[in-house]
Amino acid sequence: MLNGRRTRLDVHPMKRLLDVLREECGLTGTKEGCGEGECGACTLLVDNRPVNSCLVPVAHVAGARVMTIEGLRGRHPLQRAFVEHGGAQCGICTPGMIMAAVAVGRKPALDQIRTGLAGNLCRCTGYEAIYRSVMRAR
Amino acid sequence: MIGSIANRTLLQPKSLADALKMLRDEGPLTPLAGCTDLYVALNFGTLKDVRFLNLWGLERLRPIGIRAGMLAIGALATYTDLIRSPVVRKRLPMLVAAAREVGGVQIQNRGTIGGNVVNASPAGDTLPVLAAADAVVVLQSAGGVRRIPFNAFYTGYRQTVRRSDEIVVALEIAPIRGRQYFRKVGTRAAQAISKVVMAGVAGTPPRIALGSVAPTVIRAAQTEAAIAGGASLEAAQRILADELSPIDDMRSTAEYRRRVAVNLLAQFVLGR
Ligand SMILES: Cc1cc2nc3c(=O)[nH]c(=O)nc-3n(C[C@H](O)[C@H](O)[C@H](O)COP(=O)(O)OP(=O)(O)OC[C@H]3O[C@@H](n4cnc5c(N)ncnc54)[C@H](O)[C@@H]3O)c2cc1C
Ligand code: FES
Ligand code: FES
């Protein structure tokens, strides 16, 4: 299931989930930063848990539920909060940041946010505006 | 991705028995677990292997439970599974502490204990815990099961006794008496590769293991014996400093690692 839709693909089983989404599915919201698990830009949810899609062979999501930033349809409270509270500047980290934040859950404490976003790097905001956006998302 | 995947083959076993047959008849094959080490190497182009075996779907390798009095952790248990497991929290809290400090949540959701063990990095965070816990590595091939004491599993830098037709199926840990200790010293909390890791059990005799201070994870046997024999903390620290063989690398210097290790020993002994 990809963003709630049953999806069949004929691709090499070792192709990275990140590349399958961007090249085969036309879903370019998921970004590549480092390609080595360090930056979190490629974060999406597999069965509701955040993973780095640059380190996931597509074979590992057969039968699983994959949710990308497109799956939030631009209407998620976190998306609005990132715009309103300056959580996004250049935007390259933003889809991954938001997907990791979705998994943190509702009404999180600051250190839950810090732990939940520890695998996501941002070069622009200095993080405070991101934490604020997640705190204030409603 | 750097390097083409077109020449790579992925074998997809339906069961453990299937996987073991493939390893015997169609090897050599590189097992894939959570891919948090393997795909970094593949993306970088440093891994030249072309034939792989997908373990991820083998549900039998995932459960954590008690078997004949031993804590048995399936090789595919992820860091998230370890953190959430009530039996691991109860019996082996130092492993939960180690799992919490691995990577960020994305890595915790995919990285497995079996991958950490077989990857055999001297900086692997679960390795000192397994060494201090006197864990047993359960290896299985089409020919049968072998149980190897964790402290005999590594033979040198990134070398293990695992044969190419074997899979690590589980780690077994006998009940432990005494306070457990874990501490990782890195550059920052998440995503950092350890500069020094120490795990310990304050039992009689005490058990102390360290990572990143030698070519493999080590048990500090002489230091343990000194403490058991009633040596002072200062004497035990001197013995520990001599027992380590750290190196200078891009992450740290040998001297710094030795100093940190000695300080961690004090923390462990004084119960802080
Ligand atoms: C950003 C980032 C941060 C990280 N942080 C840490 C950290 O803080 N501490 C730490 O210790 N590690 C860290 N790692 C390394 C890695 O996540 C761990 O070593 C992890 O446990 C590897 O497990 P895996 O399932 O992903 O292994 P894989 O990458 O799938 O496999 C690793 C190796 O083990 C072999 N293998 C795997 N399972 C088995 C099995 N059951 N039987 C036989 N062979 C097997 C594979 O063939 C391969 O050689 C980090 C990695 C990244 C990318
Ligand atoms: S691109 Fe995947 S973690 Fe950086
Ligand atoms: S907004 Fe630019 S990297 Fe985060």
CSV table of C-alpha atoms and ligand atoms in Angstrom, one decimal:
chain,number,residue,atom,x,y,z
A,1,MET,CA,0.0,0.0,0.0
A,2,LEU,CA,1.5,3.3,-1.1
A,3,ASN,CA,-0.2,6.4,0.5
A,4,GLY,CA,-3.3,4.3,1.0
A,5,ARG,CA,-3.4,3.0,-2.5
A,6,ARG,CA,-2.7,-0.6,-3.5
A,7,THR,CA,0.3,-0.5,-5.8
A,8,ARG,CA,2.0,-3.1,-7.9
A,9,LEU,CA,5.5,-2.4,-9.3
A,10,ASP,CA,7.8,-4.4,-11.5
A,11,VAL,CA,11.3,-3.3,-10.3
A,12,HIS,CA,14.6,-4.8,-9.2
A,13,PRO,CA,14.0,-6.0,-5.6
A,14,MET,CA,17.3,-4.3,-4.5
A,15,LYS,CA,16.4,-0.9,-5.9
A,16,ARG,CA,16.3,1.6,-3.0
A,17,LEU,CA,12.8,2.6,-2.0
A,18,LEU,CA,13.8,6.2,-2.4
A,19,ASP,CA,14.7,5.7,-6.1
A,20,VAL,CA,11.5,3.6,-6.8
A,21,LEU,CA,9.4,6.5,-5.4
A,22,ARG,CA,11.2,9.2,-7.3
A,23,GLU,CA,11.8,7.4,-10.6
A,24,GLU,CA,9.0,4.9,-11.0
A,25,CYS,CA,6.1,6.5,-9.0
A,26,GLY,CA,6.6,10.2,-9.7
A,27,LEU,CA,6.7,10.9,-6.0
A,28,THR,CA,9.6,13.4,-5.7
A,29,GLY,CA,8.6,14.8,-2.3
A,30,THR,CA,11.0,12.4,-0.6
A,31,LYS,CA,14.5,13.9,-0.8
A,32,GLU,CA,18.0,12.5,-1.0
A,33,GLY,CA,20.5,14.2,1.2
A,34,CYS,CA,23.5,12.0,2.1
A,35,GLY,CA,22.5,8.5,0.8
A,36,GLU,CA,24.0,6.9,3.9
A,37,GLY,CA,21.4,7.1,6.7
A,38,GLU,CA,22.9,10.2,8.4
A,39,CYS,CA,20.7,13.1,7.4
A,40,GLY,CA,17.1,11.8,7.5
A,41,ALA,CA,16.0,13.8,4.4
A,42,CYS,CA,14.6,10.6,2.8
A,43,THR,CA,12.5,9.7,5.9
A,44,LEU,CA,9.1,8.2,5.3
A,45,LEU,CA,6.8,5.8,7.2
A,46,VAL,CA,6.7,2.0,6.8
A,47,ASP,CA,3.9,0.5,8.8
A,48,ASN,CA,3.7,3.8,10.7
A,49,ARG,CA,7.4,3.8,11.7
A,50,PRO,CA,10.0,6.2,10.3
A,51,VAL,CA,12.8,4.7,8.2
A,52,ASN,CA,15.5,6.1,5.9
A,53,SER,CA,14.3,5.2,2.4
A,54,CYS,CA,17.9,5.4,1.1
A,55,LEU,CA,18.7,2.3,3.1
A,56,VAL,CA,15.6,0.2,2.3
A,57,PRO,CA,15.6,-2.2,-0.6
A,58,VAL,CA,12.1,-2.1,-2.2
A,59,ALA,CA,11.7,-5.9,-1.5
A,60,HIS,CA,11.4,-5.0,2.2
A,61,VAL,CA,8.2,-3.1,1.7
A,62,ALA,CA,6.3,-5.8,-0.2
A,63,GLY,CA,3.0,-6.1,1.7
A,64,ALA,CA,3.8,-3.1,3.9
A,65,ARG,CA,2.1,0.3,4.2
A,66,VAL,CA,4.3,3.1,2.9
A,67,MET,CA,3.4,6.7,3.6
A,68,THR,CA,5.3,9.6,2.0
A,69,ILE,CA,4.9,13.3,2.4
A,70,GLU,CA,2.5,13.2,-0.5
A,71,GLY,CA,0.3,11.0,1.6
A,72,LEU,CA,-0.4,13.9,3.9
A,73,ARG,CA,-2.0,15.7,1.0
A,74,GLY,CA,-0.8,19.2,2.1
A,75,ARG,CA,-3.4,19.2,4.8
A,76,HIS,CA,-1.7,17.8,7.8
A,77,PRO,CA,-1.5,20.2,10.8
A,78,LEU,CA,2.3,19.7,10.9
A,79,GLN,CA,2.5,21.0,7.3
A,80,ARG,CA,0.6,24.2,8.2
A,81,ALA,CA,2.6,24.6,11.4
A,82,PHE,CA,6.0,24.4,9.6
A,83,VAL,CA,4.8,27.2,7.2
A,84,GLU,CA,3.4,29.4,10.0
A,85,HIS,CA,6.3,29.0,12.5
A,86,GLY,CA,9.3,29.2,10.2
A,87,GLY,CA,10.0,25.4,10.4
A,88,ALA,CA,11.1,25.3,6.7
A,89,GLN,CA,13.7,27.5,5.1
A,90,CYS,CA,15.4,26.0,2.0
A,91,GLY,CA,13.0,23.0,2.5
A,92,ILE,CA,15.3,20.1,1.6
A,93,CYS,CA,15.0,18.6,5.1
A,94,THR,CA,11.3,19.4,5.5
A,95,PRO,CA,9.6,16.3,4.1
A,96,GLY,CA,11.8,14.0,6.1
A,97,MET,CA,11.4,16.2,9.2
A,98,ILE,CA,7.6,16.2,9.0
A,99,MET,CA,7.4,12.5,8.4
A,100,ALA,CA,9.6,11.9,11.5
A,101,ALA,CA,7.4,14.4,13.4
A,102,VAL,CA,4.2,12.5,12.4
A,103,ALA,CA,5.6,9.5,14.2
A,104,VAL,CA,6.3,11.4,17.4
A,105,GLY,CA,2.5,11.6,17.9
A,106,ARG,CA,0.2,14.2,19.4
A,107,LYS,CA,1.1,16.7,22.1
A,108,PRO,CA,4.7,15.7,22.4
A,109,ALA,CA,7.1,17.1,25.1
A,110,LEU,CA,10.2,18.9,23.9
A,111,ASP,CA,12.5,16.0,24.6
A,112,GLN,CA,10.2,13.5,22.8
A,113,ILE,CA,10.5,15.8,19.8
A,114,ARG,CA,14.3,16.0,20.2
A,115,THR,CA,14.6,12.2,20.4
A,116,GLY,CA,12.2,11.7,17.5
A,117,LEU,CA,14.0,14.1,15.3
A,118,ALA,CA,17.5,13.2,16.3
A,119,GLY,CA,18.1,11.4,13.0
A,120,ASN,CA,17.1,14.4,10.9
A,121,LEU,CA,19.6,17.1,10.1
A,122,CYS,CA,18.8,20.7,9.1
A,123,ARG,CA,21.4,23.2,7.8
A,124,CYS,CA,19.2,26.3,7.9
A,125,THR,CA,16.9,26.7,10.8
A,126,GLY,CA,19.0,25.8,13.9
A,127,TYR,CA,16.2,23.5,14.9
A,128,GLU,CA,14.4,25.8,17.3
A,129,ALA,CA,11.9,26.9,14.7
A,130,ILE,CA,11.3,23.2,13.8
A,131,TYR,CA,10.7,22.2,17.4
A,132,ARG,CA,8.4,25.1,17.8
A,133,SER,CA,6.4,24.1,14.7
A,134,VAL,CA,6.0,20.6,16.0
A,135,MET,CA,4.9,21.8,19.5
A,136,ARG,CA,2.3,24.2,18.0
A,137,ALA,CA,0.9,21.9,15.3
A,138,ARG,CA,-2.8,21.4,15.9
B,1,MET,CA,22.8,5.4,-6.3
B,2,ILE,CA,26.4,4.9,-7.2
B,3,GLY,CA,27.0,1.6,-9.0
B,4,SER,CA,24.4,-0.3,-10.9
B,5,ILE,CA,22.1,-2.8,-9.3
B,6,ALA,CA,21.3,-4.6,-12.5
B,7,ASN,CA,24.1,-7.2,-12.0
B,8,ARG,CA,22.9,-8.0,-8.5
B,9,THR,CA,20.8,-10.9,-7.5
B,10,LEU,CA,18.5,-11.2,-4.5
B,11,LEU,CA,17.4,-14.6,-3.4
B,12,GLN,CA,14.1,-14.6,-1.4
B,13,PRO,CA,13.7,-17.6,0.8
B,14,LYS,CA,10.2,-18.4,2.2
B,15,SER,CA,11.5,-20.0,5.4
B,16,LEU,CA,14.6,-20.4,7.5
B,17,ALA,CA,15.0,-24.0,6.1
B,18,ASP,CA,14.8,-22.5,2.5
B,19,ALA,CA,17.4,-19.8,3.4
B,20,LEU,CA,19.8,-22.4,4.8
B,21,LYS,CA,19.5,-24.6,1.7
B,22,MET,CA,20.2,-21.6,-0.5
B,23,LEU,CA,23.3,-20.8,1.5
B,24,ARG,CA,24.5,-24.4,1.1
B,25,ASP,CA,23.7,-24.9,-2.5
B,26,GLU,CA,23.8,-21.5,-4.1
B,27,GLY,CA,26.5,-19.6,-2.1
B,28,PRO,CA,28.4,-17.5,-1.5
B,29,LEU,CA,25.5,-15.2,-0.6
B,30,THR,CA,25.5,-12.1,1.6
B,31,PRO,CA,22.6,-12.0,4.0
B,32,LEU,CA,20.5,-8.9,4.1
B,33,ALA,CA,18.9,-7.9,7.4
B,34,GLY,CA,18.0,-4.2,8.2
B,35,CYS,CA,20.5,-3.0,5.6
B,36,THR,CA,21.7,-0.1,7.7
B,37,ASP,CA,25.3,-1.2,7.3
B,38,LEU,CA,25.0,-3.0,3.9
B,39,TYR,CA,23.2,-0.2,2.0
B,40,VAL,CA,25.6,2.4,3.2
B,41,ALA,CA,28.4,0.3,1.7
B,42,LEU,CA,26.3,-0.4,-1.5
B,43,ASN,CA,25.5,3.3,-1.9
B,44,PHE,CA,29.1,4.1,-1.5
B,45,GLY,CA,30.3,1.5,-4.0
B,46,THR,CA,32.6,-0.1,-1.5
B,47,LEU,CA,30.7,-3.4,-1.4
B,48,LYS,CA,31.5,-5.5,-4.4
B,49,ASP,CA,29.2,-8.5,-3.6
B,50,VAL,CA,26.7,-9.3,-6.2
B,51,ARG,CA,24.5,-12.1,-4.7
B,52,PHE,CA,22.4,-11.5,-1.7
B,53,LEU,CA,20.0,-13.5,0.5
B,54,ASN,CA,17.0,-11.6,2.0
B,55,LEU,CA,16.5,-12.5,5.6
B,56,TRP,CA,14.0,-9.7,6.4
B,57,GLY,CA,10.9,-11.8,5.8
B,58,LEU,CA,11.9,-14.7,8.1
B,59,GLU,CA,9.6,-14.0,11.0
B,60,ARG,CA,11.0,-16.9,13.1
B,61,LEU,CA,14.2,-14.9,13.5
B,62,ARG,CA,12.3,-11.9,15.1
B,63,PRO,CA,10.8,-13.0,18.5
B,64,ILE,CA,12.3,-12.2,21.8
B,65,GLY,CA,11.5,-14.6,24.7
B,66,ILE,CA,12.6,-16.9,27.4
B,67,ARG,CA,13.8,-20.4,26.3
B,68,ALA,CA,14.9,-23.0,28.9
B,69,GLY,CA,15.6,-20.2,31.4
B,70,MET,CA,17.7,-18.2,28.9
B,71,LEU,CA,16.7,-14.9,27.4
B,72,ALA,CA,16.6,-15.7,23.6
B,73,ILE,CA,16.8,-12.7,21.2
B,74,GLY,CA,16.0,-13.4,17.6
B,75,ALA,CA,18.7,-12.1,15.2
B,76,LEU,CA,16.2,-9.9,13.4
B,77,ALA,CA,15.1,-8.1,16.5
B,78,THR,CA,15.5,-4.4,15.9
B,79,TYR,CA,16.7,-1.8,18.3
B,80,THR,CA,13.1,-0.6,18.6
B,81,ASP,CA,12.0,-4.2,19.4
B,82,LEU,CA,14.7,-4.4,22.1
B,83,ILE,CA,13.7,-1.0,23.7
B,84,ARG,CA,10.1,-2.1,23.8
B,85,SER,CA,10.6,-5.6,25.0
B,86,PRO,CA,9.4,-6.2,28.6
B,87,VAL,CA,11.7,-9.2,29.1
B,88,VAL,CA,14.8,-7.4,27.8
B,89,ARG,CA,14.0,-4.4,30.1
B,90,LYS,CA,13.7,-6.7,33.0
B,91,ARG,CA,16.6,-9.0,32.4
B,92,LEU,CA,19.1,-7.0,30.4
B,93,PRO,CA,18.5,-3.3,31.0
B,94,MET,CA,22.0,-2.5,29.8
B,95,LEU,CA,21.0,-3.7,26.3
B,96,VAL,CA,18.0,-1.4,26.3
B,97,ALA,CA,20.4,1.5,27.3
B,98,ALA,CA,22.7,0.6,24.4
B,99,ALA,CA,19.8,0.3,21.9
B,100,ARG,CA,18.4,3.7,22.8
B,101,GLU,CA,21.8,5.3,21.9
B,102,VAL,CA,22.0,3.7,18.5
B,103,GLY,CA,21.5,6.1,15.5
B,104,GLY,CA,18.2,8.0,15.4
B,105,VAL,CA,14.7,6.4,15.4
B,106,GLN,CA,15.0,5.6,11.7
B,107,ILE,CA,18.1,3.4,12.3
B,108,GLN,CA,16.5,1.9,15.5
B,109,ASN,CA,13.5,0.8,13.4
B,110,ARG,CA,15.6,-1.1,10.9
B,111,GLY,CA,19.0,-2.0,12.4
B,112,THR,CA,19.1,-5.5,14.0
B,113,ILE,CA,21.1,-7.1,16.8
B,114,GLY,CA,22.2,-9.9,14.4
B,115,GLY,CA,23.5,-7.3,11.9
B,116,ASN,CA,25.4,-5.4,14.6
B,117,VAL,CA,27.0,-8.7,15.7
B,118,VAL,CA,27.9,-10.0,12.3
B,119,ASN,CA,29.0,-6.6,10.9
B,120,ALA,CA,31.7,-7.0,13.6
B,121,SER,CA,32.7,-3.3,13.9
B,122,PRO,CA,34.8,-2.8,17.0
B,123,ALA,CA,32.5,0.2,17.7
B,124,GLY,CA,29.2,-1.8,17.6
B,125,ASP,CA,27.2,-0.6,20.6
B,126,THR,CA,25.6,-3.9,21.5
B,127,LEU,CA,28.8,-5.9,21.5
B,128,PRO,CA,30.2,-4.8,24.9
B,129,VAL,CA,26.8,-5.6,26.4
B,130,LEU,CA,26.8,-9.1,24.9
B,131,ALA,CA,30.4,-9.6,26.0
B,132,ALA,CA,29.7,-8.5,29.6
B,133,ALA,CA,26.5,-10.7,29.6
B,134,ASP,CA,28.5,-13.8,28.5
B,135,ALA,CA,26.0,-14.2,25.7
B,136,VAL,CA,25.9,-17.2,23.4
B,137,VAL,CA,25.7,-16.8,19.6
B,138,VAL,CA,23.4,-19.3,18.0
B,139,LEU,CA,24.5,-20.2,14.4
B,140,GLN,CA,22.5,-22.4,12.1
B,141,SER,CA,23.4,-24.0,8.8
B,142,ALA,CA,21.7,-26.7,6.7
B,143,GLY,CA,23.9,-29.1,8.7
B,144,GLY,CA,22.7,-28.1,12.2
B,145,VAL,CA,23.1,-25.6,15.0
B,146,ARG,CA,26.3,-24.4,16.7
B,147,ARG,CA,26.4,-22.4,19.9
B,148,ILE,CA,29.5,-20.2,20.3
B,149,PRO,CA,30.3,-18.2,23.4
B,150,PHE,CA,30.1,-14.5,22.4
B,151,ASN,CA,33.6,-14.0,23.8
B,152,ALA,CA,35.0,-16.6,21.3
B,153,PHE,CA,33.0,-15.3,18.3
B,154,TYR,CA,35.5,-12.6,17.1
B,155,THR,CA,38.9,-13.8,16.0
B,156,GLY,CA,40.4,-10.4,14.8
B,157,TYR,CA,39.5,-7.1,13.3
B,158,ARG,CA,36.1,-7.7,11.6
B,159,GLN,CA,36.7,-11.4,11.6
B,160,THR,CA,34.3,-13.9,13.2
B,161,VAL,CA,34.0,-17.7,13.4
B,162,ARG,CA,30.8,-17.7,11.3
B,163,ARG,CA,31.1,-19.9,8.2
B,164,SER,CA,29.7,-18.5,5.0
B,165,ASP,CA,26.9,-21.2,5.0
B,166,GLU,CA,25.7,-20.1,8.5
B,167,ILE,CA,23.1,-17.6,9.7
B,168,VAL,CA,23.1,-16.1,13.1
B,169,VAL,CA,19.6,-17.1,14.3
B,170,ALA,CA,19.7,-15.8,17.9
B,171,LEU,CA,21.6,-14.6,20.9
B,172,GLU,CA,21.1,-16.3,24.2
B,173,ILE,CA,21.8,-14.8,27.6
B,174,ALA,CA,21.6,-16.6,31.0
B,175,PRO,CA,20.1,-14.7,34.0
B,176,ILE,CA,22.5,-12.1,35.4
B,177,ARG,CA,23.0,-11.2,39.0
B,178,GLY,CA,24.3,-7.7,39.9
B,179,ARG,CA,23.8,-4.1,38.8
B,180,GLN,CA,24.2,-3.6,35.1
B,181,TYR,CA,26.1,-0.6,33.6
B,182,PHE,CA,26.3,0.9,30.1
B,183,ARG,CA,27.9,4.0,28.9
B,184,LYS,CA,28.7,5.3,25.4
B,185,VAL,CA,30.9,8.2,24.9
B,186,GLY,CA,30.6,9.8,21.4
B,187,THR,CA,30.5,13.2,20.0
B,188,ARG,CA,26.8,13.7,20.4
B,189,ALA,CA,23.8,11.7,21.5
B,190,ALA,CA,22.3,10.4,18.2
B,191,GLN,CA,24.0,9.1,15.0
B,192,ALA,CA,27.5,9.2,16.5
B,193,ILE,CA,29.9,6.3,16.2
B,194,SER,CA,31.3,5.5,19.6
B,195,LYS,CA,34.7,6.7,20.7
B,196,VAL,CA,34.5,4.4,23.8
B,197,VAL,CA,31.7,2.1,25.0
B,198,MET,CA,31.7,0.2,28.2
B,199,ALA,CA,29.3,-2.3,29.6
B,200,GLY,CA,29.6,-4.0,33.0
B,201,VAL,CA,28.0,-6.2,35.5
B,202,ALA,CA,28.7,-5.5,39.2
B,203,GLY,CA,28.5,-9.1,40.3
B,204,THR,CA,31.0,-11.5,41.9
B,205,PRO,CA,33.2,-11.7,40.0
B,206,PRO,CA,32.5,-8.4,38.1
B,207,ARG,CA,32.4,-8.5,34.3
B,208,ILE,CA,33.6,-5.6,32.2
B,209,ALA,CA,33.6,-5.2,28.4
B,210,LEU,CA,34.7,-2.4,26.2
B,211,GLY,CA,34.3,-1.4,22.5
B,212,SER,CA,36.4,0.9,20.3
B,213,VAL,CA,39.6,0.4,22.4
B,214,ALA,CA,41.0,-2.6,20.6
B,215,PRO,CA,40.6,-4.4,17.2
B,216,THR,CA,37.6,-6.3,18.6
B,217,VAL,CA,35.3,-5.8,21.5
B,218,ILE,CA,37.2,-7.0,24.6
B,219,ARG,CA,36.6,-8.3,28.1
B,220,ALA,CA,38.9,-6.7,30.6
B,221,ALA,CA,39.9,-9.9,32.3
B,222,GLN,CA,42.8,-8.6,34.3
B,223,THR,CA,40.9,-5.7,35.5
B,224,GLU,CA,38.0,-7.9,36.5
B,225,ALA,CA,40.4,-10.2,38.4
B,226,ALA,CA,42.0,-7.2,40.2
B,227,ILE,CA,38.6,-5.9,41.3
B,228,ALA,CA,37.5,-9.3,42.4
B,229,GLY,CA,40.7,-9.6,44.4
B,230,GLY,CA,40.0,-6.4,46.3
B,231,ALA,CA,42.4,-4.0,44.4
B,232,SER,CA,41.9,-0.3,44.9
B,233,LEU,CA,40.2,1.7,42.2
B,234,GLU,CA,43.5,3.4,41.3
B,235,ALA,CA,45.2,0.1,40.9
B,236,ALA,CA,42.3,-1.3,38.8
B,237,GLN,CA,42.5,1.8,36.6
B,238,ARG,CA,46.2,1.3,35.9
B,239,ILE,CA,45.6,-2.3,35.0
B,240,LEU,CA,42.8,-1.4,32.6
B,241,ALA,CA,45.0,1.3,30.9
B,242,ASP,CA,47.6,-1.4,30.2
B,243,GLU,CA,45.0,-3.9,29.0
B,244,LEU,CA,43.7,-1.7,26.2
B,245,SER,CA,45.1,-1.3,22.8
B,246,PRO,CA,43.3,1.7,21.3
B,247,ILE,CA,44.3,3.4,18.1
B,248,ASP,CA,44.4,7.0,16.8
B,249,ASP,CA,41.8,7.5,14.0
B,250,MET,CA,39.7,10.2,12.6
B,251,ARG,CA,37.3,10.0,15.5
B,252,SER,CA,39.7,10.2,18.4
B,253,THR,CA,43.2,9.6,19.8
B,254,ALA,CA,44.5,6.5,21.6
B,255,GLU,CA,45.4,8.6,24.6
B,256,TYR,CA,41.9,10.2,24.8
B,257,ARG,CA,40.2,6.8,24.6
B,258,ARG,CA,42.4,5.3,27.3
B,259,ARG,CA,41.6,8.3,29.6
B,260,VAL,CA,37.8,7.9,29.0
B,261,ALA,CA,37.9,4.2,29.6
B,262,VAL,CA,39.7,4.7,32.9
B,263,ASN,CA,37.1,7.3,33.9
B,264,LEU,CA,34.2,5.0,32.9
B,265,LEU,CA,35.7,2.3,35.1
B,266,ALA,CA,35.5,4.7,38.1
B,267,GLN,CA,31.9,5.4,37.3
B,268,PHE,CA,31.1,1.7,37.1
B,269,VAL,CA,32.9,0.8,40.3
B,270,LEU,CA,31.5,3.7,42.3
B,271,GLY,CA,28.0,2.9,41.0
B,272,ARG,CA,27.3,6.3,39.4
C,1,LIG,C1,23.3,6.7,10.4
C,1,LIG,C2,23.7,5.5,11.1
C,1,LIG,C3,23.9,5.5,12.4
C,1,LIG,C4,24.4,4.3,13.1
C,1,LIG,N1,24.6,4.3,14.4
C,1,LIG,C5,25.1,3.2,15.0
C,1,LIG,C6,25.3,3.3,16.4
C,1,LIG,O1,25.1,4.3,17.1
C,1,LIG,N2,25.8,2.2,17.0
C,1,LIG,C7,26.1,1.0,16.3
C,1,LIG,O2,26.5,0.0,16.9
C,1,LIG,N3,25.8,0.9,15.0
C,1,LIG,C8,25.3,2.0,14.3
C,1,LIG,N4,25.1,2.0,13.0
C,1,LIG,C9,25.4,0.7,12.2
C,1,LIG,C10,24.2,-0.2,12.0
C,1,LIG,O3,23.0,0.4,12.1
C,1,LIG,C11,24.2,-1.4,13.0
C,1,LIG,O4,25.4,-2.1,13.0
C,1,LIG,C12,23.0,-2.4,12.8
C,1,LIG,O5,22.8,-3.1,13.9
C,1,LIG,C13,23.2,-3.3,11.6
C,1,LIG,O6,22.1,-4.1,11.5
C,1,LIG,P1,21.4,-4.4,10.1
C,1,LIG,O7,20.3,-5.3,10.4
C,1,LIG,O8,21.0,-3.1,9.4
C,1,LIG,O9,22.5,-5.1,9.3
C,1,LIG,P2,22.8,-5.3,7.7
C,1,LIG,O10,23.3,-4.0,7.1
C,1,LIG,O11,21.6,-5.9,7.0
C,1,LIG,O12,23.9,-6.4,7.7
C,1,LIG,C14,25.2,-6.1,8.3
C,1,LIG,C15,26.1,-7.3,8.1
C,1,LIG,O13,25.7,-8.4,8.9
C,1,LIG,C16,25.3,-9.5,8.0
C,1,LIG,N5,24.1,-10.1,8.7
C,1,LIG,C17,23.0,-9.4,9.1
C,1,LIG,N6,22.2,-10.2,9.8
C,1,LIG,C18,22.8,-11.5,9.7
C,1,LIG,C19,22.4,-12.8,10.3
C,1,LIG,N7,21.3,-12.9,11.0
C,1,LIG,N8,23.2,-13.8,10.0
C,1,LIG,C20,24.4,-13.7,9.3
C,1,LIG,N9,24.8,-12.5,8.8
C,1,LIG,C21,24.0,-11.4,9.0
C,1,LIG,C22,25.1,-8.9,6.7
C,1,LIG,O14,25.5,-9.9,5.7
C,1,LIG,C23,26.2,-7.8,6.7
C,1,LIG,O15,27.4,-8.3,6.5
C,1,LIG,C24,24.6,3.1,12.3
C,1,LIG,C25,24.4,3.1,10.9
C,1,LIG,C26,23.9,4.3,10.3
C,1,LIG,C27,23.6,4.3,8.8
C,2,FES,S1,19.4,10.5,2.2
C,2,FES,FE1,18.7,9.0,3.4
C,2,FES,S2,19.4,9.5,5.4
C,2,FES,FE2,20.3,11.0,4.1
C,3,FES,S1,15.3,24.1,6.0
C,3,FES,FE1,17.2,23.9,4.9
C,3,FES,S2,18.0,22.1,5.6
C,3,FES,FE2,16.4,22.4,6.9
